[in-house]
PDB file of C-alpha atoms and ligand atoms in Angstrom:
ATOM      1  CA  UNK A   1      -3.091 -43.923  78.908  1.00 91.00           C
ATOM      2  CA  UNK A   2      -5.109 -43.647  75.626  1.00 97.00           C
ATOM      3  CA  UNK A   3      -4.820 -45.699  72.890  1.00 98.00           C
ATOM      4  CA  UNK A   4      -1.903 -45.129  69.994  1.00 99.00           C
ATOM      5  CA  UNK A   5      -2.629 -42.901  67.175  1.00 99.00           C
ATOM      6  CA  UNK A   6       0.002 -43.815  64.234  1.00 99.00           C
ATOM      7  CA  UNK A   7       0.277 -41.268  61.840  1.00 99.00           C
ATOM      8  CA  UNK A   8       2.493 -43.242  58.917  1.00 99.00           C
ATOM      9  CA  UNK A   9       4.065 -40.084  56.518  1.00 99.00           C
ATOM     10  CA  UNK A  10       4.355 -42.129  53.557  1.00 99.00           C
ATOM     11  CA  UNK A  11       6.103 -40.144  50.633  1.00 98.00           C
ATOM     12  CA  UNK A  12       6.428 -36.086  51.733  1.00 98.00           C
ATOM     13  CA  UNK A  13       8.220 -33.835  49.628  1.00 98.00           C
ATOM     14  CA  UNK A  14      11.914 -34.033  50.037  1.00 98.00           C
ATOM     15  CA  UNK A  15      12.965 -37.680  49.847  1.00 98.00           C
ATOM     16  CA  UNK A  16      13.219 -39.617  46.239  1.00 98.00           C
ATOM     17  CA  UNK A  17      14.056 -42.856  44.965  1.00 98.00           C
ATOM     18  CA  UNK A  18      17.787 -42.314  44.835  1.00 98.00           C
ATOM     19  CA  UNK A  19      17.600 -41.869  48.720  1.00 98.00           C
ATOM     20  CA  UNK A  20      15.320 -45.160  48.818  1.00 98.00           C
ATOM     21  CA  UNK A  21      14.007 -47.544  45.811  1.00 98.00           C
ATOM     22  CA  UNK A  22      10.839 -48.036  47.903  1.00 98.00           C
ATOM     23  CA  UNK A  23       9.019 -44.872  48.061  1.00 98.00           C
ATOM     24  CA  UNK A  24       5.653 -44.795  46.668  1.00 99.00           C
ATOM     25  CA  UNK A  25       5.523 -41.999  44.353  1.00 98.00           C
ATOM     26  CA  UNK A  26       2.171 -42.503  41.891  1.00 98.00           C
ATOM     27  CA  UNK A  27      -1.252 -42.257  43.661  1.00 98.00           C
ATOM     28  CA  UNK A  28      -1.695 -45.974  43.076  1.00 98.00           C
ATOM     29  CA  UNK A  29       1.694 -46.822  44.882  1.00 98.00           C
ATOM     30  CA  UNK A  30       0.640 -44.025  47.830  1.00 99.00           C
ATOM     31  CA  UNK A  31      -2.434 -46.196  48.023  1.00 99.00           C
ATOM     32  CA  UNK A  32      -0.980 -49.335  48.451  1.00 99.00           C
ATOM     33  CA  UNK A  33       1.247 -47.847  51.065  1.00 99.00           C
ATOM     34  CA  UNK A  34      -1.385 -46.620  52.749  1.00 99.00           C
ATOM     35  CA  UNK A  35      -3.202 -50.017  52.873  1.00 99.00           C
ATOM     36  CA  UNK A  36      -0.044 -51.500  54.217  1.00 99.00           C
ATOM     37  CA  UNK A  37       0.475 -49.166  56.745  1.00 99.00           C
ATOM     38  CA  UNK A  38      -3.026 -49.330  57.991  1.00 99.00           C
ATOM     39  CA  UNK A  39      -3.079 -53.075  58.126  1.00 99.00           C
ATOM     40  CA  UNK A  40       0.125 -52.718  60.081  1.00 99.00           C
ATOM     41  CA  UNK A  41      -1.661 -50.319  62.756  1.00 99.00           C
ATOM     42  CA  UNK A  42      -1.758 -46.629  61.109  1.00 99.00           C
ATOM     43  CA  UNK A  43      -4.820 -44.852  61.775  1.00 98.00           C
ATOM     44  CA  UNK A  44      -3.710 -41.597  60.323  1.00 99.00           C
ATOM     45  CA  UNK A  45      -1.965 -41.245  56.760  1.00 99.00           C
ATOM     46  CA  UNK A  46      -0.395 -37.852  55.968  1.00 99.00           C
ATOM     47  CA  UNK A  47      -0.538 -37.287  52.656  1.00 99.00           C
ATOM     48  CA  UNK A  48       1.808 -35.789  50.011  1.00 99.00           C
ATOM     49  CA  UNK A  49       1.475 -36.305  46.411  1.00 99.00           C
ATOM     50  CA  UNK A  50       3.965 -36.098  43.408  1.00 98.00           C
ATOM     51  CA  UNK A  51       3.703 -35.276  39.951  1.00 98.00           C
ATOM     52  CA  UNK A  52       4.349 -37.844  36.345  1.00 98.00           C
ATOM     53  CA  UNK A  53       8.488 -36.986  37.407  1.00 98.00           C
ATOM     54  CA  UNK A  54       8.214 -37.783  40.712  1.00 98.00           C
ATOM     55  CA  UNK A  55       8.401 -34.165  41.499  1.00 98.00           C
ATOM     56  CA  UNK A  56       6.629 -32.417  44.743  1.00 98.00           C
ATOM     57  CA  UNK A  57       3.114 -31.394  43.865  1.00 98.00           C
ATOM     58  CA  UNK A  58       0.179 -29.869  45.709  1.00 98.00           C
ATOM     59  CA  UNK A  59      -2.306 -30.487  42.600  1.00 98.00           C
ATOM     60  CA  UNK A  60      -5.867 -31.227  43.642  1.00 98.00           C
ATOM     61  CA  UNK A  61      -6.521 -33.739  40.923  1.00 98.00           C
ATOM     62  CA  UNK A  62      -3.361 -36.048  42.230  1.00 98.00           C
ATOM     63  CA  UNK A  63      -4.191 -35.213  45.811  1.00 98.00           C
ATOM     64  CA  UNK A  64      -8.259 -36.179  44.761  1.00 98.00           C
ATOM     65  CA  UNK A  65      -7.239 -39.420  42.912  1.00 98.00           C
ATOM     66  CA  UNK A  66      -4.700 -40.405  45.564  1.00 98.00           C
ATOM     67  CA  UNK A  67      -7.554 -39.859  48.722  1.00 98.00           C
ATOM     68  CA  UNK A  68     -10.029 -41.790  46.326  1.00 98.00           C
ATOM     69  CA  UNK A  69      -7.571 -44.706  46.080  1.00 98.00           C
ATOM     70  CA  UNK A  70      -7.037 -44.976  49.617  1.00 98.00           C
ATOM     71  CA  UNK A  71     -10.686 -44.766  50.494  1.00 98.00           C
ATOM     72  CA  UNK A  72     -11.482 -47.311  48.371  1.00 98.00           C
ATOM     73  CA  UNK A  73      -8.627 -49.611  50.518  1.00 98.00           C
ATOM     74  CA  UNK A  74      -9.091 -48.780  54.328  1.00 98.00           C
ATOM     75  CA  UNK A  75     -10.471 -46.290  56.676  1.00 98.00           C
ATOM     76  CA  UNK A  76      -7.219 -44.196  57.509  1.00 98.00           C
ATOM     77  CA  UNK A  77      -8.476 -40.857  58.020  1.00 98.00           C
ATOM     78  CA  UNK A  78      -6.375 -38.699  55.687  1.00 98.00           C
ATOM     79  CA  UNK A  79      -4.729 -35.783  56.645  1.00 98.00           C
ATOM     80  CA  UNK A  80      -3.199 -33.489  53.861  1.00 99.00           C
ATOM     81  CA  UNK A  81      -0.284 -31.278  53.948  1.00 99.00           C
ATOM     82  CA  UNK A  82      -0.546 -28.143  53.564  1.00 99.00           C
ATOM     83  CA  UNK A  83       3.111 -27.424  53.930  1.00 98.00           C
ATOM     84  CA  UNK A  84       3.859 -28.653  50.403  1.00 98.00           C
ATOM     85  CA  UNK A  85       7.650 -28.266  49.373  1.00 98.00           C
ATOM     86  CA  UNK A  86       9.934 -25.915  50.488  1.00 98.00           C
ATOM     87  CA  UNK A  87       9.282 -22.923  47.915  1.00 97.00           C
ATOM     88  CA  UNK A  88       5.783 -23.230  46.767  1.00 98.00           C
ATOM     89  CA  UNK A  89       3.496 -20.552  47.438  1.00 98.00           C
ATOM     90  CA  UNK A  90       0.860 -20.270  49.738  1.00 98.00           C
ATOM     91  CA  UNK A  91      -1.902 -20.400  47.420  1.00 98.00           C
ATOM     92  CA  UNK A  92      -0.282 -23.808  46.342  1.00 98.00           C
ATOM     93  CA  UNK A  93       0.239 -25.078  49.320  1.00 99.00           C
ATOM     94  CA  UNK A  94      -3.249 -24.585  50.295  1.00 98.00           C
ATOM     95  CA  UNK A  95      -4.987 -26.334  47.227  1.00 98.00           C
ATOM     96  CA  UNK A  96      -5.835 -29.530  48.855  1.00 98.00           C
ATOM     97  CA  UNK A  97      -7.731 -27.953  51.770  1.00 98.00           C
ATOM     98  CA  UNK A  98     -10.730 -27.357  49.022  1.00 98.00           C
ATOM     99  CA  UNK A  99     -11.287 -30.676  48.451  1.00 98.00           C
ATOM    100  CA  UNK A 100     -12.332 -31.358  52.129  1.00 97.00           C
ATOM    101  CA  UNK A 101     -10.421 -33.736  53.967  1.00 98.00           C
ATOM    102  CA  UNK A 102     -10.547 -34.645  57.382  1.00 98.00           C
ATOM    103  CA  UNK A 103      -7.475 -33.396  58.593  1.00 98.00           C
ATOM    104  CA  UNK A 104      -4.437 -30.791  57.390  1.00 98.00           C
ATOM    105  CA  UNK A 105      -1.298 -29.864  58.471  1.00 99.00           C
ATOM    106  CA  UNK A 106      -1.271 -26.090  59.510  1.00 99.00           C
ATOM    107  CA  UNK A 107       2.374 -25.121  60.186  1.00 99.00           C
ATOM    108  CA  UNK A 108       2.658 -22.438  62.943  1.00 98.00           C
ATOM    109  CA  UNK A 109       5.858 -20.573  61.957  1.00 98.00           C
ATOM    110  CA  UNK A 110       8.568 -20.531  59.640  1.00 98.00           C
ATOM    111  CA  UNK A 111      11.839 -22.384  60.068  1.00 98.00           C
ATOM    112  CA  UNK A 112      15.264 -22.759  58.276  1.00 98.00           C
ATOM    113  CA  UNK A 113      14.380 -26.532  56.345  1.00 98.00           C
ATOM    114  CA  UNK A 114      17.897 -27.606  55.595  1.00 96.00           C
ATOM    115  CA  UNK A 115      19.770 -24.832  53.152  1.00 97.00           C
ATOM    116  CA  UNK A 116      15.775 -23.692  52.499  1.00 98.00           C
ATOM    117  CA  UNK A 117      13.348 -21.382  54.540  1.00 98.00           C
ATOM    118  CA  UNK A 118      10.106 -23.150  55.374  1.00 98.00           C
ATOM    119  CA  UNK A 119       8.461 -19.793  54.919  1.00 98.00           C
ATOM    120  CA  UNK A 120       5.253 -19.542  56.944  1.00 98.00           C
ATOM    121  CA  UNK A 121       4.626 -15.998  58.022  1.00 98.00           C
ATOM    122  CA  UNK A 122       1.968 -15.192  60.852  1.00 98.00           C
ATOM    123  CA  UNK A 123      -0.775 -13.558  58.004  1.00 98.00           C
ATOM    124  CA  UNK A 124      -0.318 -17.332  55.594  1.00 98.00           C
ATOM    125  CA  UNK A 125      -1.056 -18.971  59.041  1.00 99.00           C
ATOM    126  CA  UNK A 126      -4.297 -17.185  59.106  1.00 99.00           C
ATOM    127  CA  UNK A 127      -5.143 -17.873  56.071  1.00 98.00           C
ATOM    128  CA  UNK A 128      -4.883 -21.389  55.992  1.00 99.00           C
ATOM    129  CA  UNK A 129      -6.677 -21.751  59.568  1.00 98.00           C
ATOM    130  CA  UNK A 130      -9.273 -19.771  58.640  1.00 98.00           C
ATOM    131  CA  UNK A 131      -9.955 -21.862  55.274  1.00 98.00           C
ATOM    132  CA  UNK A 132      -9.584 -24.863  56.979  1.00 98.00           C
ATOM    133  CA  UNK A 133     -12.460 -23.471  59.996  1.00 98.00           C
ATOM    134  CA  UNK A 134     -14.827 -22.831  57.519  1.00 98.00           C
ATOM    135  CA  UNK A 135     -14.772 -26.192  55.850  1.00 97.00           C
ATOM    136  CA  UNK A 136     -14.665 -27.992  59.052  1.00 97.00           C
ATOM    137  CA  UNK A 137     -11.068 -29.511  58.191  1.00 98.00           C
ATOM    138  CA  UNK A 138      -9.268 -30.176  61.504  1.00 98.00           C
ATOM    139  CA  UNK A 139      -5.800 -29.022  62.115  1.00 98.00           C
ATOM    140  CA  UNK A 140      -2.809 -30.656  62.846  1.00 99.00           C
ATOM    141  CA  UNK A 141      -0.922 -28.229  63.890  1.00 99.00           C
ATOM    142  CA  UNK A 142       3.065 -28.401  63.139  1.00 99.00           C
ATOM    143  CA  UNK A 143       6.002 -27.494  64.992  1.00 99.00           C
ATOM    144  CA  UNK A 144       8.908 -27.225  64.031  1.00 98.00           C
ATOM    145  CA  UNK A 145      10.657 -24.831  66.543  1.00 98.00           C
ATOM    146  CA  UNK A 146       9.046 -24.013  70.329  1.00 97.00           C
ATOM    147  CA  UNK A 147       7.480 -20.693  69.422  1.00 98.00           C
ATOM    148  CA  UNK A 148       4.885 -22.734  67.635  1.00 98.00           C
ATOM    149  CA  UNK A 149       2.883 -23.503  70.056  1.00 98.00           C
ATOM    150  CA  UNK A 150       2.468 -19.752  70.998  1.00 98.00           C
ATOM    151  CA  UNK A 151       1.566 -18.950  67.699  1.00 98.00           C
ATOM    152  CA  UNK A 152      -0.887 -21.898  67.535  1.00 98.00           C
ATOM    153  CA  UNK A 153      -2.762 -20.094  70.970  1.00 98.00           C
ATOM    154  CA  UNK A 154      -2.675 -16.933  69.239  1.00 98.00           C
ATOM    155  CA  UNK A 155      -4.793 -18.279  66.323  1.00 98.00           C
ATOM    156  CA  UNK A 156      -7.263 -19.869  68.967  1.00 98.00           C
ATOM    157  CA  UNK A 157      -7.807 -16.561  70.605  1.00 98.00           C
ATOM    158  CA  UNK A 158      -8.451 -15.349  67.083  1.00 98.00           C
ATOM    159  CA  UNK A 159     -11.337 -17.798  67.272  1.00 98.00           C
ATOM    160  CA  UNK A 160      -9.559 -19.343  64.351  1.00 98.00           C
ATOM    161  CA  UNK A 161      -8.758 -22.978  65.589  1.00 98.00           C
ATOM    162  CA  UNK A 162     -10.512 -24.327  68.299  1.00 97.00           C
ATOM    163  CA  UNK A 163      -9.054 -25.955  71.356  1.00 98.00           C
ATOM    164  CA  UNK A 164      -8.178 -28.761  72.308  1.00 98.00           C
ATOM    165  CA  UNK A 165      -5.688 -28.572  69.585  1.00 98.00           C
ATOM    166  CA  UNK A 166      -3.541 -31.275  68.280  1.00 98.00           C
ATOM    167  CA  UNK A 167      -0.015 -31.049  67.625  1.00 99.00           C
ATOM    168  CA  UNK A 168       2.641 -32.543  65.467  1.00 99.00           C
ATOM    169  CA  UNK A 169       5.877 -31.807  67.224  1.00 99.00           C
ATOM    170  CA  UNK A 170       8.404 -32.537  64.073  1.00 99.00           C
ATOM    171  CA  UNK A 171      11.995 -32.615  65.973  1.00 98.00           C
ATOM    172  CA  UNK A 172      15.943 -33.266  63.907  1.00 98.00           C
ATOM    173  CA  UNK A 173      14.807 -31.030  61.078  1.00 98.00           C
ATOM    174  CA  UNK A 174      18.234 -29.315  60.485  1.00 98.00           C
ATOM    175  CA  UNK A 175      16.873 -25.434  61.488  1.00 98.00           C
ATOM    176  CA  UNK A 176      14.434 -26.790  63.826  1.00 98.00           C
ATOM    177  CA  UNK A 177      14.077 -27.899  67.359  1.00 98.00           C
ATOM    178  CA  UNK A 178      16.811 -30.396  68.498  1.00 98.00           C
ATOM    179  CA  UNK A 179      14.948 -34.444  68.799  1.00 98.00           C
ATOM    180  CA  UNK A 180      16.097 -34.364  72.199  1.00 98.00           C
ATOM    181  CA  UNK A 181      14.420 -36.075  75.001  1.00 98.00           C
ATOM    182  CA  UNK A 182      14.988 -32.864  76.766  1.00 98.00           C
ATOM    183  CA  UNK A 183      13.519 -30.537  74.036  1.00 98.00           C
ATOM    184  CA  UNK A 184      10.609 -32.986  73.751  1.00 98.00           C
ATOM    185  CA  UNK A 185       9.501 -32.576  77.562  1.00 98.00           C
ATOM    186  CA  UNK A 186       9.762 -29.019  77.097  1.00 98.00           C
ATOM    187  CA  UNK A 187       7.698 -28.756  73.955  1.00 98.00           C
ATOM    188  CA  UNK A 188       5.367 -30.869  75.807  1.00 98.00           C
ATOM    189  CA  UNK A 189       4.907 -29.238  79.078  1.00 98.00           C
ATOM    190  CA  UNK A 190       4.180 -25.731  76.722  1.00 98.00           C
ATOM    191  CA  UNK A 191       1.270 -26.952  75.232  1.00 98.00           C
ATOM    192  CA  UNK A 192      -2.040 -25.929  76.499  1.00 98.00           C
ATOM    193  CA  UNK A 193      -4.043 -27.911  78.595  1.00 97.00           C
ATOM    194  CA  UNK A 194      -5.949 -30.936  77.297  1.00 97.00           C
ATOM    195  CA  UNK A 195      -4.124 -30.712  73.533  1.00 98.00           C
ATOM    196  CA  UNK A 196      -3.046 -34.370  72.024  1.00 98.00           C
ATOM    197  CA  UNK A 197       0.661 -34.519  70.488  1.00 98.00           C
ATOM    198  CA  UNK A 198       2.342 -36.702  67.902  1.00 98.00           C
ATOM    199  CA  UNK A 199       6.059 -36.829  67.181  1.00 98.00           C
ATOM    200  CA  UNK A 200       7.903 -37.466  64.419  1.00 99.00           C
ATOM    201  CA  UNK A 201      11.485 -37.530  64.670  1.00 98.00           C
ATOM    202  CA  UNK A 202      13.403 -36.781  61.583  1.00 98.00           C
ATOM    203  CA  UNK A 203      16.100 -39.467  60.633  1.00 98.00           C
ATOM    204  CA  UNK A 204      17.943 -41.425  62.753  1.00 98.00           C
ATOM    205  CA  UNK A 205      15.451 -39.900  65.737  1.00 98.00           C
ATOM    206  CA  UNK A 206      12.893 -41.216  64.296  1.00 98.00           C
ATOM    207  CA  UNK A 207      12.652 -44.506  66.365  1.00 98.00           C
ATOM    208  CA  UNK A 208      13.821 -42.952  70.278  1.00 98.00           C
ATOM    209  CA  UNK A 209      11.498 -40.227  69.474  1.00 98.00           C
ATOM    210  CA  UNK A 210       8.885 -42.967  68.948  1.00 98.00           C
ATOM    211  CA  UNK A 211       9.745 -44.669  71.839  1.00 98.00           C
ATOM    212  CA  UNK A 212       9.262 -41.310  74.272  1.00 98.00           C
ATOM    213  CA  UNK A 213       6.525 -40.766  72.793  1.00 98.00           C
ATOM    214  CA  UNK A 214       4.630 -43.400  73.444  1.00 98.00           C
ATOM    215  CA  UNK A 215       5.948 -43.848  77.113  1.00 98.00           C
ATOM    216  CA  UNK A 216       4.953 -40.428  77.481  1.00 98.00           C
ATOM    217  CA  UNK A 217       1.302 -41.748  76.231  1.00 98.00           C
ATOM    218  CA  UNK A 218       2.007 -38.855  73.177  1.00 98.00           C
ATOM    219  CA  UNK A 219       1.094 -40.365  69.678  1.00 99.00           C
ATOM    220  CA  UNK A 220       3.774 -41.614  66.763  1.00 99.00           C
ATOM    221  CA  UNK A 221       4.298 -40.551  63.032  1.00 99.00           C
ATOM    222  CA  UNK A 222       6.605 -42.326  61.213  1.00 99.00           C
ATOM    223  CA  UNK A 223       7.280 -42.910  57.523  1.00 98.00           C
ATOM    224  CA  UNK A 224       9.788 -41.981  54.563  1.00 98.00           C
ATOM    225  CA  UNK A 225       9.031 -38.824  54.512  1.00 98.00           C
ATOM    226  CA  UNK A 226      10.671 -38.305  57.732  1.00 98.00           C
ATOM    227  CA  UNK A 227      13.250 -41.370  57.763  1.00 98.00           C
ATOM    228  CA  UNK A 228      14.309 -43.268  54.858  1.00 98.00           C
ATOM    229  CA  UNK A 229      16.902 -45.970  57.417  1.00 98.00           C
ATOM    230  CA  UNK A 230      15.328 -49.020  59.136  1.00 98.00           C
ATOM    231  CA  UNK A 231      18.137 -48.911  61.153  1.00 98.00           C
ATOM    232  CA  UNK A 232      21.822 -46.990  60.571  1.00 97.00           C
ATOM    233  CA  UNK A 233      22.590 -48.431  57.195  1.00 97.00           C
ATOM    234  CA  UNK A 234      19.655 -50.733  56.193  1.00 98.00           C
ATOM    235  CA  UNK A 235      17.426 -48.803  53.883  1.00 98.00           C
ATOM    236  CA  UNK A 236      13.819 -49.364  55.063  1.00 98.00           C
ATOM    237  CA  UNK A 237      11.408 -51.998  53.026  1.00 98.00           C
ATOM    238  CA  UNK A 238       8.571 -50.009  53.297  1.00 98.00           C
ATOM    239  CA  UNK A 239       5.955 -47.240  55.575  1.00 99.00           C
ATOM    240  CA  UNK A 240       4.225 -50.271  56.939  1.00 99.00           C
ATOM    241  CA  UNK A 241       7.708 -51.831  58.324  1.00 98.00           C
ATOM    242  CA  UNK A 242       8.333 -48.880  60.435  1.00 99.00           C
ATOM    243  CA  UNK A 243       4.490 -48.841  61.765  1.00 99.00           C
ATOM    244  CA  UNK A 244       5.307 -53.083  62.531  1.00 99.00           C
ATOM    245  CA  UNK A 245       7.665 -52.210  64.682  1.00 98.00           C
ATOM    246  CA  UNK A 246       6.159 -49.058  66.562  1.00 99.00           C
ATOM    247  CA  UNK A 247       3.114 -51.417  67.078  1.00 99.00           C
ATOM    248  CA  UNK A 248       5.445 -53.993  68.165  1.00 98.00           C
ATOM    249  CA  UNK A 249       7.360 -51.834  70.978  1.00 98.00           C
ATOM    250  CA  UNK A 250       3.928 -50.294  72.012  1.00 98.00           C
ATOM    251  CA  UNK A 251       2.490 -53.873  72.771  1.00 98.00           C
ATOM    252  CA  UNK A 252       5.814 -54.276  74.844  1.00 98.00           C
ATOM    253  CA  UNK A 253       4.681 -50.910  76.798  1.00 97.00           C
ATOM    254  CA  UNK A 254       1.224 -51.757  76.914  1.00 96.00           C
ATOM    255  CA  UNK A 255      -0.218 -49.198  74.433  1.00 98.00           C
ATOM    256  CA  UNK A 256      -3.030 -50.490  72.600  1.00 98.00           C
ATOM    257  CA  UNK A 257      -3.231 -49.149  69.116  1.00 98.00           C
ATOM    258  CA  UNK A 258      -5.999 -46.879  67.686  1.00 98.00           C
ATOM    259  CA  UNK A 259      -8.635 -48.080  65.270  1.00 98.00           C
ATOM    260  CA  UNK A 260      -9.428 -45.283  62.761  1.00 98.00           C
ATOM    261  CA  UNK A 261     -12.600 -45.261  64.481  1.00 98.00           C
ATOM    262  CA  UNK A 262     -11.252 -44.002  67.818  1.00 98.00           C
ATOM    263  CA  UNK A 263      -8.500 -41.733  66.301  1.00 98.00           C
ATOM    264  CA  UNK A 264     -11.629 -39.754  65.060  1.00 98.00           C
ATOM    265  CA  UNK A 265     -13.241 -39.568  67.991  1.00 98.00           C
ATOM    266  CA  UNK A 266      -9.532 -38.978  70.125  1.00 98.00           C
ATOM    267  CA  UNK A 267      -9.103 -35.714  67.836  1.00 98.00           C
ATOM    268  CA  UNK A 268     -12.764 -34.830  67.459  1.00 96.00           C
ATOM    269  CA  UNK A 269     -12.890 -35.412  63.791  1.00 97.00           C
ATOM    270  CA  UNK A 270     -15.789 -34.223  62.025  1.00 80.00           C
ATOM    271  CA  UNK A 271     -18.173 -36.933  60.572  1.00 75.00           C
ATOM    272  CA  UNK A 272     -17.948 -36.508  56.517  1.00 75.00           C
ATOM    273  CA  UNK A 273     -18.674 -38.588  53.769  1.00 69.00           C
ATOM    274  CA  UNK A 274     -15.599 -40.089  52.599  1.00 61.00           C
ATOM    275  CA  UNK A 275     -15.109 -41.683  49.000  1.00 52.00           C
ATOM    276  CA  UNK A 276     -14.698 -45.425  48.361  1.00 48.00           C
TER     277      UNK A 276
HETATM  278  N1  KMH B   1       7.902 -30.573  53.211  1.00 82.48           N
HETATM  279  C1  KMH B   1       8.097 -29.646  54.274  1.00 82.48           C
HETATM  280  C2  KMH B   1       8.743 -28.398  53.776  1.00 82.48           C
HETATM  281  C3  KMH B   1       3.597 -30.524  56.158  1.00 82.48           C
HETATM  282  O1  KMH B   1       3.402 -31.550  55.537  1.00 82.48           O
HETATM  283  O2  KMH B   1       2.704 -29.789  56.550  1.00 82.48           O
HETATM  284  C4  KMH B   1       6.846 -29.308  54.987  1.00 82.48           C
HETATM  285  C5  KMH B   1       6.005 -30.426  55.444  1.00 82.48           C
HETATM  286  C6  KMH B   1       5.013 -30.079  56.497  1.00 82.48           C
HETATM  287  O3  KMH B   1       6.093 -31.558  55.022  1.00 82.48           O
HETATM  288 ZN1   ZN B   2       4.521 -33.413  55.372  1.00 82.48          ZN
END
């Protein structure tokens, strides 16, 4: 099997300090997470930013000084979101894909996120793939529900992402696909031939998820923004704790972990210049 790509999801959009003290909220806390995290094993940090209240914000000047900070601290390759909070619009979301990152998240469809729509219609998809194509930012793509993946072919016979594409199959978001061991073979035989996967289980899936995953010799994302519980009950220390212990069972099922080095070549990064 390959090596282990880690994504760690360190702050997203939904989750504040009310649901957990820890959560790194300035760029300068983001960074240190980051740090940790990569020290721990992450090769991939997924990056949301928030505003002076703590508030969801898809601002290039936070994103910039946030992907600065963590340059300047480790290697991660850094992988913006593009799906923002629920609500924004699209020109929002789409912000910190002009400042030329690496990677981005490119959602394939819209979902119900909770009591909110996680509005992505088929046109907004285009739009963002095509802006990320022509500044050689690779895709993640996300999916939240099975019809993704179709979608996500659609685009590439559109000659708007290019294969072999790379998924993040998010599973337990209430509205999306069930993080069932059942539901994840069946995302995973639909992709298309040759694609890499990561999965990140929302919640209390978070850690089985991980555990398929990387039996299945799929990739892990883990983090607060996703899961806020070290285990039922015990709020989590920090991003890095939850990559410890992924590392930790992976070793025990003889998956070596991913340098940032070979994540980039794994996905077929792009080389660029990065900051730091
Ligand atoms: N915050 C969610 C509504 C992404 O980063 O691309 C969307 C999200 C997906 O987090
Ligand atoms: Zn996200």
């Amino acid at each position: 099997m390959s090596k282990l790509i880690i994504t760690a999801a360190l702050v997203g959009a939904e989750v504040t300090r009310v649901h957990n003290p820890n959560l790194p909220l300035t760029p300068e806390e983001i960074a240190v997470a980051a740090e940790q995290s990569w020290r721990a094993g992450a090769s991939i940090i997924h990056l949301h930013v928030r505003d002076r209240q703590g508030l969801p914000t898809q601002d290039p000047a936070v994103y910039r000084r946030a992907m600065d900070l963590i340059a300047a601290r480790c290697d991660a390759v850094v992988q913006v979101s593009t799906g923002g909070a629920v609500g924004m619009s699209p020109e929002e979301r789409l912000q910190p894909v002009f400042l030329g990152p690496e990677m981005a998240t490119l959602t394939c469809g819209s979902v119900n996120f909770g009591d909110g729509l996680f509005a992505n219609p088929f046109p907004v998809i285009k739009q963002f793939a095509g802006a990320m194509r022509d500044r050689g930012v690779r895709p993640e793509i996300e999916v939240f529900d099975s019809g993704a993946v179709a979608t996500a072919e659609r685009l590439v016979g559109l000659g708007l992402v290019d294969p072999p594409l790379h998924f993040d199959l998010v599973m337990g978001v209430p509205g999306g696909i069930p993080a069932t061991p059942r539901h994840l073979m069946c995302l995973v035989d639909s992709l298309p031939v040759g694609s890499t996967w990561t999965v990140a289980g929302i919640g209390r899936n978070q850690l089985p998820m991980s555990v398929l995953a990387i039996v299945m010799g799929g990739h892990v994302r883990v983090g607060f923004e996703d899961n806020i519980y070290y285990r039922r009950g015990v709020l989590a220390e920090s991003n890095a704790q939850f990559v410890q212990r992924v590392v930790r069972i992976a070793a025990e099922l003889g998956r070596e972990i991913a340098t940032p080095a070979e994540a980039r070549q794994m996905l077929r990064l792009e080389p660029k210049e990065r900051a730091g």
